[in-house]
Coordinates of C-alpha atoms and ligand atoms in Angstrom, one line a residue:
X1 CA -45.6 -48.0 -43.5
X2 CA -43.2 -51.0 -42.8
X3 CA -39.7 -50.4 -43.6
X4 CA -39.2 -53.5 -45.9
X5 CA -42.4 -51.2 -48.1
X6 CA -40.7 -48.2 -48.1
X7 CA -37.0 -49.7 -49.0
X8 CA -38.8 -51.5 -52.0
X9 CA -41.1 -48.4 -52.9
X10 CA -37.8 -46.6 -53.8
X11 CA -35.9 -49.2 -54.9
X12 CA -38.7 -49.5 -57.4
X13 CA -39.4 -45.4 -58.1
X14 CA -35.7 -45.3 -59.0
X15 CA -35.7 -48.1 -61.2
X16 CA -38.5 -46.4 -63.1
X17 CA -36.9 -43.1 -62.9
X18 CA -34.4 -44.9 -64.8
X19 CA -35.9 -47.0 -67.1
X20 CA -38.6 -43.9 -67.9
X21 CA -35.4 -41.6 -68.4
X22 CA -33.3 -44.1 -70.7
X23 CA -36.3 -44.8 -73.1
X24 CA -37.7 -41.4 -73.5
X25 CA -34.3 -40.7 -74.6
X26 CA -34.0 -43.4 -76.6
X27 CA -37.4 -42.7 -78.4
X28 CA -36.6 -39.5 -79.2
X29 CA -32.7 -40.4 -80.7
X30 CA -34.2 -42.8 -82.9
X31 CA -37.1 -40.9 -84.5
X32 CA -34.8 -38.5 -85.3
X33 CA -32.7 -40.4 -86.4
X34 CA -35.2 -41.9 -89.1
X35 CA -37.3 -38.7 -89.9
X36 CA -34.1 -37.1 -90.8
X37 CA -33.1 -40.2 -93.2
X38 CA -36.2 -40.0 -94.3
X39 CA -36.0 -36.1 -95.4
X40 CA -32.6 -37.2 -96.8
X41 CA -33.6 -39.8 -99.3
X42 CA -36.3 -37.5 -100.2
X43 CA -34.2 -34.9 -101.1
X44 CA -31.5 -36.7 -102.7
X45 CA -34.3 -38.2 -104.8
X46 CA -35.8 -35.0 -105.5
X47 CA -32.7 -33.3 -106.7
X48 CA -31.9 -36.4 -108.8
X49 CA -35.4 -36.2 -110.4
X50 CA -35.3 -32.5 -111.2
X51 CA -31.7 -33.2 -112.7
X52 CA -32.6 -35.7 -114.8
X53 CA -35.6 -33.8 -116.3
X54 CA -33.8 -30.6 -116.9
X55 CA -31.1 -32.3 -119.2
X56 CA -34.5 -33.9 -121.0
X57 CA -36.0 -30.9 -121.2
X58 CA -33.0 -29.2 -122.4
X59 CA -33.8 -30.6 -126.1
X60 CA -36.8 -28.5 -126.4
X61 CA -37.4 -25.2 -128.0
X62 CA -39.9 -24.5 -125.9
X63 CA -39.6 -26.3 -122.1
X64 CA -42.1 -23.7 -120.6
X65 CA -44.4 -24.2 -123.7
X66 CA -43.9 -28.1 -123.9
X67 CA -44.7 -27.9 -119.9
X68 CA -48.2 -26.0 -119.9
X69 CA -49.3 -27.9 -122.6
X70 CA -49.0 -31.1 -120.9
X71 CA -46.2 -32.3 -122.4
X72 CA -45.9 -36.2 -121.1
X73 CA -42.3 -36.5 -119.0
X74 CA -40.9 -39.8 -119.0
X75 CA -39.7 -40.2 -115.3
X76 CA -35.9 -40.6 -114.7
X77 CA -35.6 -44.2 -113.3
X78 CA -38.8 -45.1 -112.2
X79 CA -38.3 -48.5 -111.1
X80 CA -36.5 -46.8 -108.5
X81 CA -40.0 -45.1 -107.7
X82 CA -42.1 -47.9 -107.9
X83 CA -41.5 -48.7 -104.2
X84 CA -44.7 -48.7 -102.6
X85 CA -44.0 -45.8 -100.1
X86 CA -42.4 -43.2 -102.4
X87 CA -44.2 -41.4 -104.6
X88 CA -43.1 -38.9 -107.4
X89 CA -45.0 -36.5 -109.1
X90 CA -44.6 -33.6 -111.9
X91 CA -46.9 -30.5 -111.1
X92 CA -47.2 -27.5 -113.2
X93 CA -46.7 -24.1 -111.1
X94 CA -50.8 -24.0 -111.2
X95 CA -50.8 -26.8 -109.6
X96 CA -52.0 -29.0 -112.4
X97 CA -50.2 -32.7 -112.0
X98 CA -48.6 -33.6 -115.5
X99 CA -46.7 -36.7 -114.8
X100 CA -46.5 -38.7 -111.4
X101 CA -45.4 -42.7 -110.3
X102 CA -47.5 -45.5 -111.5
X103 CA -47.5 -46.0 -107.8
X104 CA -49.7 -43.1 -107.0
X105 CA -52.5 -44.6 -109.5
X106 CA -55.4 -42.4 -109.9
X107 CA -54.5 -39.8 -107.4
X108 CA -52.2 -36.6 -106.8
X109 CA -50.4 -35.1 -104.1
X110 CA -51.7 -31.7 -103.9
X111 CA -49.3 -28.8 -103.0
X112 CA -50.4 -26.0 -101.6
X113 CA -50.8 -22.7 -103.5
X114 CA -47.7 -21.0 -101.0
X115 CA -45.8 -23.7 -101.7
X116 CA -46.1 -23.6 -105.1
X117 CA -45.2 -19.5 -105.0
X118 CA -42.2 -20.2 -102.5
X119 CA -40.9 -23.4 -105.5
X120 CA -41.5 -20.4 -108.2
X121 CA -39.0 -18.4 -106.3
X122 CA -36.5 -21.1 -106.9
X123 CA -36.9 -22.4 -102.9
X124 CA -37.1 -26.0 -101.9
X125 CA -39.5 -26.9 -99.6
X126 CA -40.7 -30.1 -96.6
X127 CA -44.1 -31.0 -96.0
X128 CA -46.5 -33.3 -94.3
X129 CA -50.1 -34.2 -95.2
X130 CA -51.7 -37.6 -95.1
X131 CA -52.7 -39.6 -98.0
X132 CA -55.4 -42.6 -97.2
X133 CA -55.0 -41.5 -93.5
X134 CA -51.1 -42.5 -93.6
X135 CA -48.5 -40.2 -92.7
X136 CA -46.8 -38.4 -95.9
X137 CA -43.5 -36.7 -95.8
X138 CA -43.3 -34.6 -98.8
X139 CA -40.5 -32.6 -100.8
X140 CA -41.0 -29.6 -103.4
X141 CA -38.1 -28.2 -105.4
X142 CA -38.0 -26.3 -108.4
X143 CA -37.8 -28.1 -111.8
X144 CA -35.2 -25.4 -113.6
X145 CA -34.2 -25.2 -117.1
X146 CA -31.9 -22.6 -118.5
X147 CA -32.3 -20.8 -115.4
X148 CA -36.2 -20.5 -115.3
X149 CA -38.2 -22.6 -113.2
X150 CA -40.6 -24.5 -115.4
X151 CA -42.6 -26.8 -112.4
X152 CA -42.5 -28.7 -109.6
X153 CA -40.9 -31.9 -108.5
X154 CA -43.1 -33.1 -105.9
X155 CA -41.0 -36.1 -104.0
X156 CA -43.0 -37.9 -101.1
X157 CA -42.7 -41.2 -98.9
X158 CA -44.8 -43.2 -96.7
X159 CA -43.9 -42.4 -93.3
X160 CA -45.9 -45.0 -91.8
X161 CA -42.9 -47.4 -91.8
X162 CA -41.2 -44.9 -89.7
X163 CA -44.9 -44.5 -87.4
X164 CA -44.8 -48.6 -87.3
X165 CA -41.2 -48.8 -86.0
X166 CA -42.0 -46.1 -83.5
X167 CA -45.0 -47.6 -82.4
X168 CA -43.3 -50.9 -82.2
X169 CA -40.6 -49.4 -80.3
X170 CA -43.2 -47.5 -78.0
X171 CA -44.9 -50.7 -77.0
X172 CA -41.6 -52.8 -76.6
X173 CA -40.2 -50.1 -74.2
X174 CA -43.3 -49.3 -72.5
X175 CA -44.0 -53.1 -71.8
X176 CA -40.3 -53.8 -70.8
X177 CA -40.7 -51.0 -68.2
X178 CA -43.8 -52.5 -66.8
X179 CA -42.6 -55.9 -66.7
X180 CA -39.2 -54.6 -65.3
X181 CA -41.3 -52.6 -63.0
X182 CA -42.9 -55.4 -61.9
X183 CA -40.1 -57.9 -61.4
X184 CA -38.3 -55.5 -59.6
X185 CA -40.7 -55.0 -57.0
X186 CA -41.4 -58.5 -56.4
X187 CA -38.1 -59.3 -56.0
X188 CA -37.5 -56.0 -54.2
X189 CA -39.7 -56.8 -51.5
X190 CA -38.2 -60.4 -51.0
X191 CA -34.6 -59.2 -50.4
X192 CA -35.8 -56.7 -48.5
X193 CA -38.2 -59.2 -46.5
X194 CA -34.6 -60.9 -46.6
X195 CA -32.4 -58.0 -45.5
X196 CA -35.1 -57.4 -42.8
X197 CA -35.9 -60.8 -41.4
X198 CA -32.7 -60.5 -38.7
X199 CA -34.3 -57.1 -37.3
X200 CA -37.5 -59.1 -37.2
X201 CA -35.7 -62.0 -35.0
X202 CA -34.3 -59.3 -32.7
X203 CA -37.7 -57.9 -31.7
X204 CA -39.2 -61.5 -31.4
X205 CA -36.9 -62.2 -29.3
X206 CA -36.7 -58.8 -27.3
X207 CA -40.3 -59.7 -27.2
X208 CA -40.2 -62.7 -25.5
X209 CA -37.5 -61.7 -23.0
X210 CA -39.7 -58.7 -22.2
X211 CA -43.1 -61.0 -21.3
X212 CA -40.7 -63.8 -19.8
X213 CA -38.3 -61.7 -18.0
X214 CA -35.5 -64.1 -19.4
X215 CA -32.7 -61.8 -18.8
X216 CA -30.4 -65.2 -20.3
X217 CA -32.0 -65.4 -23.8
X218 CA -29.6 -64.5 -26.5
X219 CA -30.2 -63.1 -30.0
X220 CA -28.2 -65.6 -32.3
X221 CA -25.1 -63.6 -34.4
X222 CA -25.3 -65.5 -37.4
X223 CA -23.0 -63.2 -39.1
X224 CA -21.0 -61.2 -36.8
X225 CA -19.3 -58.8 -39.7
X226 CA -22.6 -57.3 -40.5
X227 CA -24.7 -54.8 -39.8
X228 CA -27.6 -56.9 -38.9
X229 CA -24.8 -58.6 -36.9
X230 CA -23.4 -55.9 -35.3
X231 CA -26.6 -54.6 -33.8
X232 CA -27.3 -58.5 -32.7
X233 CA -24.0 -58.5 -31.2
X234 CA -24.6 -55.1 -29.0
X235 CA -28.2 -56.0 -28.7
X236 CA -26.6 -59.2 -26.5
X237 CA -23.9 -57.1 -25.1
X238 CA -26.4 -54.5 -23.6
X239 CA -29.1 -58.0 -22.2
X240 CA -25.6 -59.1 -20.3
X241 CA -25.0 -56.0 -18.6
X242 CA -28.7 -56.1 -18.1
X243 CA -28.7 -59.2 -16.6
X244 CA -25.5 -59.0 -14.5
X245 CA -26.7 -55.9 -12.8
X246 CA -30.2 -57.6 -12.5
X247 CA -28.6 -60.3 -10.6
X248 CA -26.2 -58.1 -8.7
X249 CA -29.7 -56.1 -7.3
X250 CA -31.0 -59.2 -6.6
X251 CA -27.5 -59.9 -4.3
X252 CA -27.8 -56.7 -3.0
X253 CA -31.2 -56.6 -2.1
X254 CA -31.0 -60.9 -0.6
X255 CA -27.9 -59.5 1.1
X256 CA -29.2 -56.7 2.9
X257 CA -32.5 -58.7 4.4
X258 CA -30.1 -60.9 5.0
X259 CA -28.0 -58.2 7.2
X260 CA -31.0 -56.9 8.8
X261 CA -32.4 -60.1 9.5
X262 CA -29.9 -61.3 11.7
X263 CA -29.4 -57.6 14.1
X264 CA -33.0 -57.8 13.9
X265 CA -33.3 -61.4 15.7
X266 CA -30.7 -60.8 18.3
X267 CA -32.4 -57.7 18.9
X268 CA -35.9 -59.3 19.4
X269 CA -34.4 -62.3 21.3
X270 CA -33.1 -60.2 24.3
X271 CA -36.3 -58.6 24.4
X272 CA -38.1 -61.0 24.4
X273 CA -36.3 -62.8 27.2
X274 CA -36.1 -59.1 29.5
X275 CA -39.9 -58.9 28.7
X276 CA -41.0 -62.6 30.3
X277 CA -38.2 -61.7 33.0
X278 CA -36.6 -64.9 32.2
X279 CA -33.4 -63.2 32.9
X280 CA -33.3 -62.1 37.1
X281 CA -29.4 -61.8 37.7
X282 CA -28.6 -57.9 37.4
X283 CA -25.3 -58.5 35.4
X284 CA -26.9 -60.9 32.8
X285 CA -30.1 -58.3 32.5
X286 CA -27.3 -55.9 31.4
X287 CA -25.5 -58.0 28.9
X288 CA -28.8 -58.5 27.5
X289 CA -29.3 -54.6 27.1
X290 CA -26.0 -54.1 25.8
X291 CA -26.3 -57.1 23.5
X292 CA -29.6 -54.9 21.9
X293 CA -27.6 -51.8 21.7
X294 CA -25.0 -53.1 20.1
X295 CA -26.9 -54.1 17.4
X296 CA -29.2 -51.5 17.0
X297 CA -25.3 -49.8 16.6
X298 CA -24.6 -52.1 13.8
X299 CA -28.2 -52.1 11.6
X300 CA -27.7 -48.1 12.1
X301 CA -24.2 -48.1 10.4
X302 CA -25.6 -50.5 7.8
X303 CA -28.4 -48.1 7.2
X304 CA -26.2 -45.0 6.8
X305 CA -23.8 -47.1 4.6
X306 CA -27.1 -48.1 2.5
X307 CA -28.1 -44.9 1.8
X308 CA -24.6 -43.6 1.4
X309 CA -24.6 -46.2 -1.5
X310 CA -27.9 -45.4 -2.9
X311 CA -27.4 -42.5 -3.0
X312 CA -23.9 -43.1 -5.3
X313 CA -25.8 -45.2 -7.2
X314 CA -28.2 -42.4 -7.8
X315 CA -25.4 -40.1 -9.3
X316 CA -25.1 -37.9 -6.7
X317 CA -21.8 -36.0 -6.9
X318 CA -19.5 -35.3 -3.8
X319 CA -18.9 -31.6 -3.9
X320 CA -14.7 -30.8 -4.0
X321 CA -12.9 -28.0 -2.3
X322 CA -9.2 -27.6 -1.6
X323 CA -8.3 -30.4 1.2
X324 CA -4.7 -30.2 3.3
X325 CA -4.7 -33.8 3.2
X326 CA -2.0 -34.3 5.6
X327 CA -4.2 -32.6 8.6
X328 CA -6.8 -34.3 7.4
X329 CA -4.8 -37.4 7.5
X330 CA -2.7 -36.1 11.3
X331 CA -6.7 -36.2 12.3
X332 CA -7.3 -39.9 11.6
X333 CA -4.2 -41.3 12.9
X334 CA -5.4 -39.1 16.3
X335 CA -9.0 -40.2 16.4
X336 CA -7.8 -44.1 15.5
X337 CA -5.0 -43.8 18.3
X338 CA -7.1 -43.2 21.1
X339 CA -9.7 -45.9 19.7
X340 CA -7.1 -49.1 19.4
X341 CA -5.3 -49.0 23.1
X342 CA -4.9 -53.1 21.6
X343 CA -2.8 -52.2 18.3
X344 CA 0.4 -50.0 17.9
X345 CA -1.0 -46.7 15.9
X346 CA 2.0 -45.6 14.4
X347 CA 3.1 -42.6 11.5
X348 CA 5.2 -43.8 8.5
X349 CA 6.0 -41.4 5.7
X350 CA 4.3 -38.2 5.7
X351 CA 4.1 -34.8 3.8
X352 CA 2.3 -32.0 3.1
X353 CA -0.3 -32.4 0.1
X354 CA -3.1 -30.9 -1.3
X355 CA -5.4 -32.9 -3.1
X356 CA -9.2 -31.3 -4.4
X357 CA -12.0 -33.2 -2.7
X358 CA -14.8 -33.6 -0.4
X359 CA -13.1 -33.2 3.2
X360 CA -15.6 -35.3 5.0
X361 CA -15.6 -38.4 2.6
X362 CA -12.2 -38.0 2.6
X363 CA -11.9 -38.6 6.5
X364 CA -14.9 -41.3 6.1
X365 CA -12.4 -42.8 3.4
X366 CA -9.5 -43.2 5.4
X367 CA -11.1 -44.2 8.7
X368 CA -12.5 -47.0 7.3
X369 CA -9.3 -48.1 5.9
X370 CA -7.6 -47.1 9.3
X371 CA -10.8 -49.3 11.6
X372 CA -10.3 -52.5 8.8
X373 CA -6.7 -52.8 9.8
X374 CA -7.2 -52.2 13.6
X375 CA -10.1 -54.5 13.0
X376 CA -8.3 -57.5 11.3
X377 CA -5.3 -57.1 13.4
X378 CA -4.4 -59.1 16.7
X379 CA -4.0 -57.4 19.8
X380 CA 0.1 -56.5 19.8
X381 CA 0.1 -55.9 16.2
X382 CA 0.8 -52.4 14.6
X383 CA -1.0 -50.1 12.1
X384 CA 1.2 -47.6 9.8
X385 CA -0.2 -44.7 8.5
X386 CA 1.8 -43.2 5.9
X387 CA 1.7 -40.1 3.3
X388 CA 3.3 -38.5 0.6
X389 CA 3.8 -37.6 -3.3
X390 CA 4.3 -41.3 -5.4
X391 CA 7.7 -41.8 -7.0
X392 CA 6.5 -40.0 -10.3
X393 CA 5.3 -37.3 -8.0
X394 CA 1.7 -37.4 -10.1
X395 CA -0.3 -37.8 -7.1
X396 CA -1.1 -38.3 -3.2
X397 CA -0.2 -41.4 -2.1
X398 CA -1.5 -42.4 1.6
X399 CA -1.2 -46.3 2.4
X400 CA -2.4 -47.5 5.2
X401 CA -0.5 -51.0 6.4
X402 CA -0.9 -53.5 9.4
X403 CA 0.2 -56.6 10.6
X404 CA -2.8 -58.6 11.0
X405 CA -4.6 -61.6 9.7
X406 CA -4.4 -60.4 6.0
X407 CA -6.6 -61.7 3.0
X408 CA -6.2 -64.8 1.2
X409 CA -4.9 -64.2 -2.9
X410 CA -8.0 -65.4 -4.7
X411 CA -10.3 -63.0 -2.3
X412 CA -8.4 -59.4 -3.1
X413 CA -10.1 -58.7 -6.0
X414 CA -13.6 -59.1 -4.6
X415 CA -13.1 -57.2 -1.2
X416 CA -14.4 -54.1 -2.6
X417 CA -17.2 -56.1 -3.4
X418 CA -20.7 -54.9 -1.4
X419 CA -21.5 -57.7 1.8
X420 CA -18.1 -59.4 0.6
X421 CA -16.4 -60.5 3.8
X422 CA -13.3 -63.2 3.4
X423 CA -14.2 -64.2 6.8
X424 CA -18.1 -63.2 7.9
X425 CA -18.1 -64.5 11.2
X426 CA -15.4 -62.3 12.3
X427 CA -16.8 -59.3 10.4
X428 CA -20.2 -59.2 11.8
X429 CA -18.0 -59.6 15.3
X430 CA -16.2 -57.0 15.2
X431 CA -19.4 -55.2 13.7
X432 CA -18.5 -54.6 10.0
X433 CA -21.3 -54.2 7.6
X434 CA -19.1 -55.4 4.6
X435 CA -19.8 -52.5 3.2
X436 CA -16.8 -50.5 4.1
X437 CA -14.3 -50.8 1.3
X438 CA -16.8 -50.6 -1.3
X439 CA -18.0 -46.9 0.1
X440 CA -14.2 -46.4 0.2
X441 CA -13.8 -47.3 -3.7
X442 CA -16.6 -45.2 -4.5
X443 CA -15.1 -42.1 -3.0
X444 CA -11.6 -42.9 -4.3
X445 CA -13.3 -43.1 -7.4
X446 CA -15.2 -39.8 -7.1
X447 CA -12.4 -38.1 -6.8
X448 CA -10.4 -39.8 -9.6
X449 CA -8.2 -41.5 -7.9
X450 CA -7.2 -45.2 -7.5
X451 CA -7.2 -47.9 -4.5
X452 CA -5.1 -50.9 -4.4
X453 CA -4.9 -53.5 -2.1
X454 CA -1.8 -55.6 -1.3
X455 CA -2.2 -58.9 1.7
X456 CA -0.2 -61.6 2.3
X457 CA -2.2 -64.5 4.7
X458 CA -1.0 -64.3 7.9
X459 CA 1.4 -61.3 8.0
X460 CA -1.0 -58.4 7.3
X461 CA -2.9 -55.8 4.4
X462 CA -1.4 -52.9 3.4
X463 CA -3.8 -50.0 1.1
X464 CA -2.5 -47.8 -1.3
X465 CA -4.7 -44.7 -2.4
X466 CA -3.3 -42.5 -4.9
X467 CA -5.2 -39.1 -5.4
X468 CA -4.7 -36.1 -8.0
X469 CA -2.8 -33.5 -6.4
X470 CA -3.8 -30.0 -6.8
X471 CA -1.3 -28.6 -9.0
X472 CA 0.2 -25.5 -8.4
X473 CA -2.7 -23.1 -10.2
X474 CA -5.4 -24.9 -8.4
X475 CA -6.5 -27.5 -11.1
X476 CA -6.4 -30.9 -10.5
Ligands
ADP28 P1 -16.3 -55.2 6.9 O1 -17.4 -54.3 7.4 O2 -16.7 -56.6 6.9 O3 -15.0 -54.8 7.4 P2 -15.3 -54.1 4.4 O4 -16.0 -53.8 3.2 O5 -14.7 -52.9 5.1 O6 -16.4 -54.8 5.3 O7 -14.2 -55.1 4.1 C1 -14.5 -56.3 3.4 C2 -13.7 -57.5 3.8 O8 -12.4 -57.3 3.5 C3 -13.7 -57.7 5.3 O9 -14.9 -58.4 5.7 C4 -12.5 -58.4 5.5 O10 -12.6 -59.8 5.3 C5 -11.5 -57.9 4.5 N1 -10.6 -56.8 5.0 C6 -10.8 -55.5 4.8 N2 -9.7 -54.9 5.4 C7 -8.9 -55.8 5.8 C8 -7.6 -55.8 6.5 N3 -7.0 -54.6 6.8 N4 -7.0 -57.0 6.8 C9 -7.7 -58.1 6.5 N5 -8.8 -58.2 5.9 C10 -9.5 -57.1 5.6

């Protein structure tokens, strides 16, 4: 069932709940109300009858006597009685009817024999009967004079005035609620279609992108400040990080056919050439062979970077232990010393820290930070690897700083970038894969730490990496 049927199928249910509730209650109030004015007239006319005829009675010798013969009893005003719909009447405690209302014309309202008894005891008493198949409410009290109760003043109304009202009041109420009913769900059902018809536009549009894969459609935000609007809004936000890391695979995946490609040629090339003997001098022969090695060297590097990087983007997590950075660190600075006879390897700063981490991405972090600046600096230039706790003393800070060809301002933010080379001939010379400082970045990051990168053009790169130090009872 569609939401927009559900949201109006309560919407409506309530509503009747309501409506049902407030007229049942109403009902009920009212014919109350009137059956009890009803019983009140009657008795007030009753008493006033029964008062009347005592003090008339009073004048005879012999009420009782005057009573069971029949005596005629003029009825105390009977204009008052003459309404159509109440009725007065004079019965013996036999039940004979001596006197009753010119209204009642031929016929008598019969009380029953209990009631008659109960009336003889001096009790007043209700009742209902029908007279011409209309409603009756009738009255009975005791006709008393000098304390002996003589007959019966019989008092009854019409109670179909009372039936009409309620049955006009029945109708009224029951066709409001229908018609309410109605209404309600009609117009129900078009807000709701209203409400909806956003939500509706957001899967259309979903749709569409889904069968055209236009990762660039947007959902219009008519109203940003709604809810409707808000889910438009994120619905957008999540296609544009959708679409930007579309494109970035896309990058990535151009970029590395694009890396392969070119090893991959040179590589085929020099065969080629050995294989028709084209080359016969010795020394070329071997230029050839080292030309092939060299870049199998590099598409192997770029492989093991690749699936370094997969696997990061996979999720997989390095695995930490306590690290002595600073022998870690003494290690580098060895293994790059004896590796750059052309650049000046020197120690700055250095201290003893302990940070938690992975040991061997740790080394493979810092030796590609140490090979980039023996990389991009001119032979005679100098490479400074320095260690220690940062002025705040929060964490390990290792920079690594050189004197070479250094990166031009707009490029620093992108060189952690994957394939982004500020100068790509000289990268794929000296064998980079320009994928080094983005493995670095990932590391840093794995272990919670930050990298920055500071370069002025022409006078060399320094890189900062700060590192949670292990604190005193092991935690980070
Ligand atoms: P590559 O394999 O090309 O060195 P990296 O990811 O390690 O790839 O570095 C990205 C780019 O950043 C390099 O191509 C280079 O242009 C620049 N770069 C990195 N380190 C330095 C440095 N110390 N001095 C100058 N440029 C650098």
């Amino acid at each position: 069932m569609s939401i927009r049927l559900r949201l109006t199928l309560w919407y409506v249910s309530l509503l009747a709940i309501i409506l049902i509730t407030f007229s049942g209650a109403l009902y009920a109030v009212l014919s109350l109300s009137l059956f009890t004015e009803v019983d009140r007239s009657l008795e007030s006319r009753a008493n006033e009858v029964s008062n009347s005829l005592s003090t008339t009675l009073e004048v005879q010798t012999e009420p009782r006597v005057f009573i069971l013969r029949g005596g005629r009893l003029t009825l105390p005003t009977a204009d008052a009685f003459s309404t159509p719909g109440v009725f007065v009447q004079i019965t013996t405690l036999d039940g004979v009817a001596i006197t009753r209302s010119e209204n009642l014309g031929a016929q008598t309202l019969a009380v029953s024999s209990s009631a008659l008894s109960q009336v003889s005891n001096g009790e007043s008493i209700f009742s209902s009967m029908t007279r011409d198949r209309a409603p009756l409410r009738m009255f009975v009290v005791p006709l008393t004079v000098r304390g002996q109760v003589i007959a019966a003043v019989v008092v009854a109304e019409s109670l179909q005035p009372v039936s009409d009202t309620l049955r006009q009041l029945a109708v009224l109420l029951v066709g409001g609620i229908l018609v309410a009913l109605i209404l309600a769900s009609a117009v129900g059902f078009v807000l709701a279609g209203t409400a909806l018809a956003p939500i509706d536009r957001i899967t259309q549009t979903a749709k569409s992108i889904a069968n055209s894969n236009d990762l660039a459609s947007r959902i219009e935000e008519k109203n940003k400040n709604d809810e409707v609007g808000r889910l438009a809004a994120t619905f957008n936000e999540m296609l544009g990080r959708i679409e930007e890391l579309f494109r970035a695979q896309q990058r990535f995946v151009a970029d590395v056919s694009h890396e392969l490609r070119s090893p991959l040629t040179a590589i085929r090339g020099n065969l080629d050439l050995l294989r028709r003997g084209a080359i016969d001098n010795i020394e070329e022969r071997q230029t050839a062979l080292a030309a092939v090695d060299s870049e199998a060297s590099r598409m192997q590097r770029l492989v093991v970077d690749l699936l370094l990087l997969a696997q990061a983007d996979a999720g997989v997590e390095i695995h930490k232990q306590i690290v002595e950075l600073d022998t870690l660190l003494l290690d580098v600075y060895r293994q790059v010393r004896l590796t750059a006879p052309s650049v000046k390897v020197i120690l700055g700063g250095e201290d003893q820290i302990q940070v938690a981490g992975d040991p061997d991405r740790l080394k493979q972090l810092f030796l590609n930070l140490m090979d980039n600046a023996v990389k991009y600096t001119p032979t005679g230039g100098q490479v400074t690897l320095s260690f220690g706790h940062d002025d705040n003393g929060d964490c390990a800070q290792v920079s690594v700083s050189d004197t070479g060809v250094g990166i031009p301002e707009q490029d620093l933010p992108k060189v952690f970038d994957r394939f982004y080379r500020v100068d790509k001939a000289r990268s794929r010379e000296k064998g980079g894969t320009g994928l080094g400082l983005s493995i670095a970045k990932w590391i840093v990051d794995q272990h919670g730490g930050k990298i920055d990168v500071a370069s002025q053009l022409g006078k060399g790169t320094t890189f900062t990496v700060c590192l949670p130090l292990v604190k005193q009872n092991g935690t980070t």
